[in-house]
Coordinates of C-alpha atoms in Angstrom, one line a residue:
X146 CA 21.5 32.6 33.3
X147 CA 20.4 31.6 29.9
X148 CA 22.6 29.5 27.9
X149 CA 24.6 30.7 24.9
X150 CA 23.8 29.8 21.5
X151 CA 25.7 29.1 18.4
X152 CA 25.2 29.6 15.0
X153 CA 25.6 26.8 12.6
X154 CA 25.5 26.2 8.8
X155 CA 24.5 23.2 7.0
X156 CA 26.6 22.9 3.4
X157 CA 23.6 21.7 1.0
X158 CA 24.9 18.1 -1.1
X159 CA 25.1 19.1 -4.8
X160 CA 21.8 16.7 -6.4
X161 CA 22.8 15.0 -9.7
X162 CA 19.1 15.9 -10.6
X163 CA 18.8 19.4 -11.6
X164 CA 15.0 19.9 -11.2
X165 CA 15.3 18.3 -7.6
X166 CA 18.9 20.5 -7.3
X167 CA 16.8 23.6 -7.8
X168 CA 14.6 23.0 -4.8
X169 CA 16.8 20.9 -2.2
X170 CA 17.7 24.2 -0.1
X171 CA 14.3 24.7 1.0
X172 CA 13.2 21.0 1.2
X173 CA 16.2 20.8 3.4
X174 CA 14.7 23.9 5.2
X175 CA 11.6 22.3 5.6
X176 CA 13.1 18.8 6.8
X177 CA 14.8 20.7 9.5
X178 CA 11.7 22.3 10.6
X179 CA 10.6 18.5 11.4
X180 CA 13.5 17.7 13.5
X181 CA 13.5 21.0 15.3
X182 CA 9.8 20.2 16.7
X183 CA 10.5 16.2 17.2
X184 CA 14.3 15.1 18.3
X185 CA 15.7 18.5 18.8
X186 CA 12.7 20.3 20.1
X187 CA 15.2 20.6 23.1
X188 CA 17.8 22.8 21.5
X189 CA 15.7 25.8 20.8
X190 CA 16.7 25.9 17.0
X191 CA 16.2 29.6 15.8
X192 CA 14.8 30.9 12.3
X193 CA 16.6 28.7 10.0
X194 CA 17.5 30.8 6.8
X195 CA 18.8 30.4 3.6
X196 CA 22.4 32.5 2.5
X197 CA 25.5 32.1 0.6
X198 CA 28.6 32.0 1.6
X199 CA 31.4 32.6 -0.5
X200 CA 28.7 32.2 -3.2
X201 CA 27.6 28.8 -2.0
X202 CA 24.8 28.2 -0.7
X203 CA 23.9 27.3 3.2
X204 CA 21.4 26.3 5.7
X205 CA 21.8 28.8 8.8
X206 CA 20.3 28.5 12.4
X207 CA 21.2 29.3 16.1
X208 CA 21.0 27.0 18.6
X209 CA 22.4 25.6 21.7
X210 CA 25.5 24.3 21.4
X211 CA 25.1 20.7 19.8
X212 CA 26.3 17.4 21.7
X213 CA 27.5 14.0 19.7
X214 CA 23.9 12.6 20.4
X215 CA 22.1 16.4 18.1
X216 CA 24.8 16.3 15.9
X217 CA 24.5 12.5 15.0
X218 CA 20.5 13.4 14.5
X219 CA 21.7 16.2 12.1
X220 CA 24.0 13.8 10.2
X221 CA 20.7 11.9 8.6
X222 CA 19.6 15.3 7.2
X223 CA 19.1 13.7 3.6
X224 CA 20.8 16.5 2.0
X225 CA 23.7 17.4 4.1
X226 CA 26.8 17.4 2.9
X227 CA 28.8 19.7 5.8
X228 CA 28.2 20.7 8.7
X229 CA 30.0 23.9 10.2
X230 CA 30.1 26.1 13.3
X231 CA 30.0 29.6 12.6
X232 CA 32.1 32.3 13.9
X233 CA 31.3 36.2 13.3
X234 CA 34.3 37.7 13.2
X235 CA 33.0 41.2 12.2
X236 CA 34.8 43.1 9.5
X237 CA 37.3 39.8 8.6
X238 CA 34.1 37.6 7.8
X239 CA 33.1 34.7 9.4
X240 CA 34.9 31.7 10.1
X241 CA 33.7 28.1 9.4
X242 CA 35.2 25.5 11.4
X243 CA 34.1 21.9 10.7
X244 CA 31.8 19.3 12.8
X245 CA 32.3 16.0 12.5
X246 CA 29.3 13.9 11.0
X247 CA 28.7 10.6 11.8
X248 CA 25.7 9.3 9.0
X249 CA 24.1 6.0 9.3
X250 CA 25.8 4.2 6.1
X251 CA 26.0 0.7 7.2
X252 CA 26.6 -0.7 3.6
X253 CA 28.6 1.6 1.0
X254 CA 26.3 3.9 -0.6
X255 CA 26.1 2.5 -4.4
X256 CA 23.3 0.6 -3.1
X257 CA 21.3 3.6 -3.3
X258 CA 23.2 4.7 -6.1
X259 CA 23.7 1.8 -8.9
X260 CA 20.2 1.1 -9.4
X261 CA 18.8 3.5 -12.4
X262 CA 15.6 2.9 -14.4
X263 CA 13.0 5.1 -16.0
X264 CA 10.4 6.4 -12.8
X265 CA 13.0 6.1 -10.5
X266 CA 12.0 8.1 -7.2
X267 CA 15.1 10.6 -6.5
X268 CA 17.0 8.5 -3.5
X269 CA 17.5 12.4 -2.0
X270 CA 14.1 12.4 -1.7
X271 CA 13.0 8.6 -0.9
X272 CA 15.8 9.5 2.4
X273 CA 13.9 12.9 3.3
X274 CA 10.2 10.5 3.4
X275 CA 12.3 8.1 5.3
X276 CA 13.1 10.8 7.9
X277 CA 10.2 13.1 8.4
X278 CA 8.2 9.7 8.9
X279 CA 10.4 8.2 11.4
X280 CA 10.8 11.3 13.1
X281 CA 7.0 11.4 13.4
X282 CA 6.2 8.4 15.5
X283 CA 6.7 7.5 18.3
X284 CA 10.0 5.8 18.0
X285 CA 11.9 9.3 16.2
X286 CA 14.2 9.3 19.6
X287 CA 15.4 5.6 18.5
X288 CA 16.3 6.3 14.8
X289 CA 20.5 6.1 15.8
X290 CA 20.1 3.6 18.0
X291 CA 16.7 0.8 17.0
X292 CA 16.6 -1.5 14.1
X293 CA 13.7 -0.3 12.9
X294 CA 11.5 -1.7 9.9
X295 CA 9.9 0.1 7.6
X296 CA 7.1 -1.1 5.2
X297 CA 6.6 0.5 1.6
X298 CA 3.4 -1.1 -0.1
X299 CA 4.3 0.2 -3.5
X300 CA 8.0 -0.4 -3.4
X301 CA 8.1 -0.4 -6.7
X302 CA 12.8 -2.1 -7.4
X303 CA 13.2 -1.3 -3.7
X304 CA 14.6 2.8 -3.4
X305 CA 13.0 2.4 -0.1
X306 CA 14.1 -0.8 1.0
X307 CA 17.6 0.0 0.0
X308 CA 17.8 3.2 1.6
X309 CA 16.3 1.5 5.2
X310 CA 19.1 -0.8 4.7
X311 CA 21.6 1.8 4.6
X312 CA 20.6 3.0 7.9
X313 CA 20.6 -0.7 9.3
X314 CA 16.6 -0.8 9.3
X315 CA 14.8 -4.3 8.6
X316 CA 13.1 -3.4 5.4
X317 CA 9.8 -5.0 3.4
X318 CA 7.6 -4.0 0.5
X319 CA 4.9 -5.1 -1.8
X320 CA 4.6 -5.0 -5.4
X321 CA 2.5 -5.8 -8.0
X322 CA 4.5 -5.9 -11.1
X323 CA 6.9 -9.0 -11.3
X324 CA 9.5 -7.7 -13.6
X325 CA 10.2 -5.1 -10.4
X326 CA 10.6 -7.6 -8.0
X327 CA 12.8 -9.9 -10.3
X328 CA 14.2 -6.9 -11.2
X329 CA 15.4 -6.3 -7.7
X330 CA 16.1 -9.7 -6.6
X331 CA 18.3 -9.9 -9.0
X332 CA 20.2 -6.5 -8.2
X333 CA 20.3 -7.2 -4.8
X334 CA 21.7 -10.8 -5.2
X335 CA 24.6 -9.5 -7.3
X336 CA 25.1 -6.4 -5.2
X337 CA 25.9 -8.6 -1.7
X338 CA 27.9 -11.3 -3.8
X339 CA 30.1 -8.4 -5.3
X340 CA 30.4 -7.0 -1.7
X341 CA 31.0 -10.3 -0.2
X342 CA 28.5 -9.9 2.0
X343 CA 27.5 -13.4 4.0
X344 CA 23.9 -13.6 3.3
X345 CA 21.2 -15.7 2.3
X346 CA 18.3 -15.3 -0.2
X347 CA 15.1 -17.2 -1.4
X348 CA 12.1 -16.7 -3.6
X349 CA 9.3 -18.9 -2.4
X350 CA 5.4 -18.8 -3.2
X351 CA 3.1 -17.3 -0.6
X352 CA 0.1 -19.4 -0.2
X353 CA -3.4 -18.8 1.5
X354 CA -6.5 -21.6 2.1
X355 CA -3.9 -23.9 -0.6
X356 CA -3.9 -21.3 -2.8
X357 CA -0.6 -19.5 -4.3
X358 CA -1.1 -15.7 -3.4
X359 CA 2.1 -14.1 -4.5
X360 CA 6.0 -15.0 -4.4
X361 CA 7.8 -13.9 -1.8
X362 CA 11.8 -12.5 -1.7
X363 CA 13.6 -13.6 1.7
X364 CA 16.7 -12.1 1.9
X365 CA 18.5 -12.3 5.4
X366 CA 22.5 -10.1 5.2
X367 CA 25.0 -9.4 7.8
X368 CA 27.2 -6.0 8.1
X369 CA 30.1 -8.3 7.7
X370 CA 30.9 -11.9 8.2
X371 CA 31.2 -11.7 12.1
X372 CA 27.6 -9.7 12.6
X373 CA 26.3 -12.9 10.5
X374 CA 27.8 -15.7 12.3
X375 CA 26.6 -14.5 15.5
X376 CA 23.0 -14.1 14.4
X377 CA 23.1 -10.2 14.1
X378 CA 21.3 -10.5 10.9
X379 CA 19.1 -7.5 8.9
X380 CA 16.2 -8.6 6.5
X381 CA 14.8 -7.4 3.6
X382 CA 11.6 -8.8 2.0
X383 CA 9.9 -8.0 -1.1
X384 CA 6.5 -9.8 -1.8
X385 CA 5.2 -9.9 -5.5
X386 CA 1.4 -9.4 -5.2
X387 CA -1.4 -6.8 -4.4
X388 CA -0.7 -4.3 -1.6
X389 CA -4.8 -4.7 -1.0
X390 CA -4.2 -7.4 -0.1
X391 CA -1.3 -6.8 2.6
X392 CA -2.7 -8.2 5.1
X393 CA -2.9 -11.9 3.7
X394 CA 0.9 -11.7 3.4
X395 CA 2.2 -10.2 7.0
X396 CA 1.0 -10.0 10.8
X397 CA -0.5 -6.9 12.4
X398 CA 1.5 -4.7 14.2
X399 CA 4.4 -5.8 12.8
X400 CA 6.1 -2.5 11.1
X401 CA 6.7 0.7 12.9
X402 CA 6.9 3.0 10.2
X403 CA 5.4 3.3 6.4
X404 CA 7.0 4.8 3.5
X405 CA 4.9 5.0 0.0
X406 CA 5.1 7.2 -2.8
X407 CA 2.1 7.0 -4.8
X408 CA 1.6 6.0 -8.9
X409 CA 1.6 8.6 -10.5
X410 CA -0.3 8.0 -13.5
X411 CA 3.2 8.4 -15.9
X412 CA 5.8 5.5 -15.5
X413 CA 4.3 3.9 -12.3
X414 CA 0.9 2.0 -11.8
X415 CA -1.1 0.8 -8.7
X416 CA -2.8 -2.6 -9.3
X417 CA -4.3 -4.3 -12.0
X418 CA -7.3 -1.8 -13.8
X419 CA -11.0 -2.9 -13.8
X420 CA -12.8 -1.8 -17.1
X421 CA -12.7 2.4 -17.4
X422 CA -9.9 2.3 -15.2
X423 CA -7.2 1.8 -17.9
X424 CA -5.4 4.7 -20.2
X425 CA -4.8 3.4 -23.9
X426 CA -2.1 0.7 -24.2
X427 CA -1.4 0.6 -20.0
X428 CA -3.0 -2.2 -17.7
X429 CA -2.5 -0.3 -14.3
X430 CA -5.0 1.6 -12.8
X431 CA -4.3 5.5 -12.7
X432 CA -6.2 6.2 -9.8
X433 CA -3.5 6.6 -6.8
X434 CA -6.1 8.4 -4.2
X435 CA -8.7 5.3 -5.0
X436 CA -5.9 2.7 -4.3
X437 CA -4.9 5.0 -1.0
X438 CA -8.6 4.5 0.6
X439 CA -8.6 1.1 -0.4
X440 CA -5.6 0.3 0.9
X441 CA -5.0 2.4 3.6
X442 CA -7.0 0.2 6.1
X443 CA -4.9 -2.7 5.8
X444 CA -1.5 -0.9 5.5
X445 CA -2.5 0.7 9.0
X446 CA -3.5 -2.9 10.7
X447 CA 0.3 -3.9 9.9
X448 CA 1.6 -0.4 11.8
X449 CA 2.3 -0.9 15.2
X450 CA 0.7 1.6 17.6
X451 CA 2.8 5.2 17.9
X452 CA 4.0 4.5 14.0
X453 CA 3.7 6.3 11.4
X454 CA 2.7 6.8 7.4
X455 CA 4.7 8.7 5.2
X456 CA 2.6 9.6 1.7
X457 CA 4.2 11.4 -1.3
X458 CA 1.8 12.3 -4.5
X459 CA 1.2 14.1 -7.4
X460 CA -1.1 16.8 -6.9
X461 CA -2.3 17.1 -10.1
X462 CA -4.2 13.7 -9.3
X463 CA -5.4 14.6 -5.5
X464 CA -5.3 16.9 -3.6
X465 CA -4.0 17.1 0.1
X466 CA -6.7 17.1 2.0
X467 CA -8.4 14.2 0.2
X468 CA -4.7 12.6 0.8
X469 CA -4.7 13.4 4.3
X470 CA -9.1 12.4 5.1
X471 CA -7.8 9.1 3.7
X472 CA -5.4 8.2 5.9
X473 CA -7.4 10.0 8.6
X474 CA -10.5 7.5 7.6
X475 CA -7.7 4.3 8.0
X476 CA -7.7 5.3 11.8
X477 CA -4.6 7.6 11.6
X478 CA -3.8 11.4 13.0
X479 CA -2.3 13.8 10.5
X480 CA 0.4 15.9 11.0
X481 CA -0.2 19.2 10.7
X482 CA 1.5 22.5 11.4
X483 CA 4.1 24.6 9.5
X484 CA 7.0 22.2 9.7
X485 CA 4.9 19.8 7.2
X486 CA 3.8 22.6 4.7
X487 CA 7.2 23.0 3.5
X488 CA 7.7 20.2 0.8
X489 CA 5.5 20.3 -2.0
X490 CA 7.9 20.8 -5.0
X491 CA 8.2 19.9 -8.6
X492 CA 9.7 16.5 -10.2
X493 CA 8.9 17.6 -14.0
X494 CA 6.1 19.3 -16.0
X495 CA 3.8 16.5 -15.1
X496 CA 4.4 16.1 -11.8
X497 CA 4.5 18.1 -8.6
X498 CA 4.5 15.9 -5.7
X499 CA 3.6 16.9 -1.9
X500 CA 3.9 14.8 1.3
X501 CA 1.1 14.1 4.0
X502 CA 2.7 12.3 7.0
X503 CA 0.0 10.6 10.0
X504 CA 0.5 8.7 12.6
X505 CA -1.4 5.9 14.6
X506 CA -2.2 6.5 17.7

């Protein structure tokens, strides 16, 4: 006898950003299409379709009846804000009666929240790359349960980092600029004194053949003062120097997922320019696709086997399959299929960005 299904409906989180507020119900769409073919290829989700309720809008799909171990895979949906059973009830409407959630917040959210500077990736979005890449490798069943860390080479003041923290992830990026990383270090510092969060931090030079190749931020935090004193620590490290040169900072096979969203050529840079490289009065190269086969090859020696890369971009500087033949080239397998077609949207008039996950084998 085949089992019932149910129908469920996913209230959409209102975005603060109205350009990203616009297209969040079918980026949502599109993120549920991932975990519908990875963690809850098992539940036999049905079309999932976009309609308003009450003149709000919803997510709406059938599927077998969820247990606390689908639901809590739902609950990291980056843009959920409710989650409902529905009930037909014919001529009287249809009744919404409320699931419990159960998110992975293991700090308070205004770490994600507080920090606001000009090129800022939307945190809505950063937590939607975060997801899809995760749920890509080989480790997707693990992302309630394994302390995961994730590696952004162009973390820019640390949306990534922070936002793997939040889920209780390790947490480690590179970048170039040192105004970011002092930038963060200092957020950071103040954010876990404020908290009262037992922790300790240090920013130390990174040296190679007696040489000083970057500074390094060392920051080791507990949950709370117990989860410290018994040695349950998380980590989060931000290296100021090149992410070519990635490899001279960390050892291979050392990160199971990474998380990168390209320059793109407005507020953001790469790496230092050479000569012809440089638009007037900027001294960062504006060439995100050059840095991405440059780079790739040592980004994907620090993956660990069954990871996976997670690439956002601005199309008007590359297209996708030039994205995705680099990270093929690096030794990775690109996702394909329709569940990874679904999020190429706008940011503003400059920028439309698009998302190429791979993973290694």
């Amino acid at each position: 006898m085949q089992e019932m299904t149910k129908q469920y409906a996913l209230l959409v989180l209102p975005s603060a950003n109205r350009v990203y507020a616009e297209t969040s119900v079918a980026m949502t769409q599109a993120e549920l299409g991932v975990f519908a073919e990875t963690v809850l290829a098992d539940m036999s989700l049905g079309e999932v379709e976009h309609v308003r309720l009450g003149g709000v809008p919803y997510i709406v799909f059938r599927s077998k009846r969820l247990g606390p171990r689908e639901i809590g895979y739902l609950s990291q949906l980056s843009t959920l804000y409710a989650l409902f059973e529905l009930d037909d009830r014919g001529e009287e409407g249809v009744r919404l009666r409320p699931v419990e959630v159960t998110p992975l917040a293991t700090f308070d959210d205004d770490l994600i929240t507080i920090p606001k500077y000009v090129g800022k990736t939307n945190e809505l979005f950063t937590k939607l790359l975060l997801n899809i890449t995760v749920l890509s490798s080989a480790f997707a069943a693990d992302m309630l349960d394994r302390r995961l860390h994730v590696f952004d080479p162009l973390c820019g003041r640390g949306t990534t980092l922070n936002q793997a923290l939040m889920y209780g992830y390790n947490a480690t990026g590179v970048e170039l600029e040192r105004k970011n990383v002092e930038a963060y270090s200092a957020f950071i510092r103040a954010w876990l004194k404020r908290k009262r969060l037992k922790h300790h931090a240090e920013y130390t030079p990174v040296r190679r053949d007696k040489k000083v190749v970057g500074r390094r931020l060392s920051v080791q935090l507990g949950a709370s003062k117990e989860a410290y004193k018994a040695g349950d620590v998380l980590s989060v490290t931000m290296v100021c120097g090149d992410t070519l040169a990635a490899r001279d900072f960390f050892r291979p096979r050392v990160f199971d997922v990474i998380v990168t969203d390209l320059p793109y050529g407005v507020q953001h840079g790469s790496r230092l320019a050479t000569a012809g490289e440089t638009a007037p009065g900027y001294g960062w190269s504006r060439k995100p696709l050059r840095l991405l086969r440059e780079a790739a090859p040592g980004w994907v020696e620090l993956l660990r086997p069954g990871g996976a890369a997670g690439v956002s971009w601005n199309v008007y500087s590359a297209r996708r399959d030039e994205i995705a033949k680099a990270l093929t080239d690096a030794g990775l397998v690109v996702c394909e299929g329709p569940a990874y077609e679904g999020f190429r949207h706008r940011v503003d008039q400059a920028i439309e960005r698009d998302v190429v996950v791979a993973r290694k084998p």
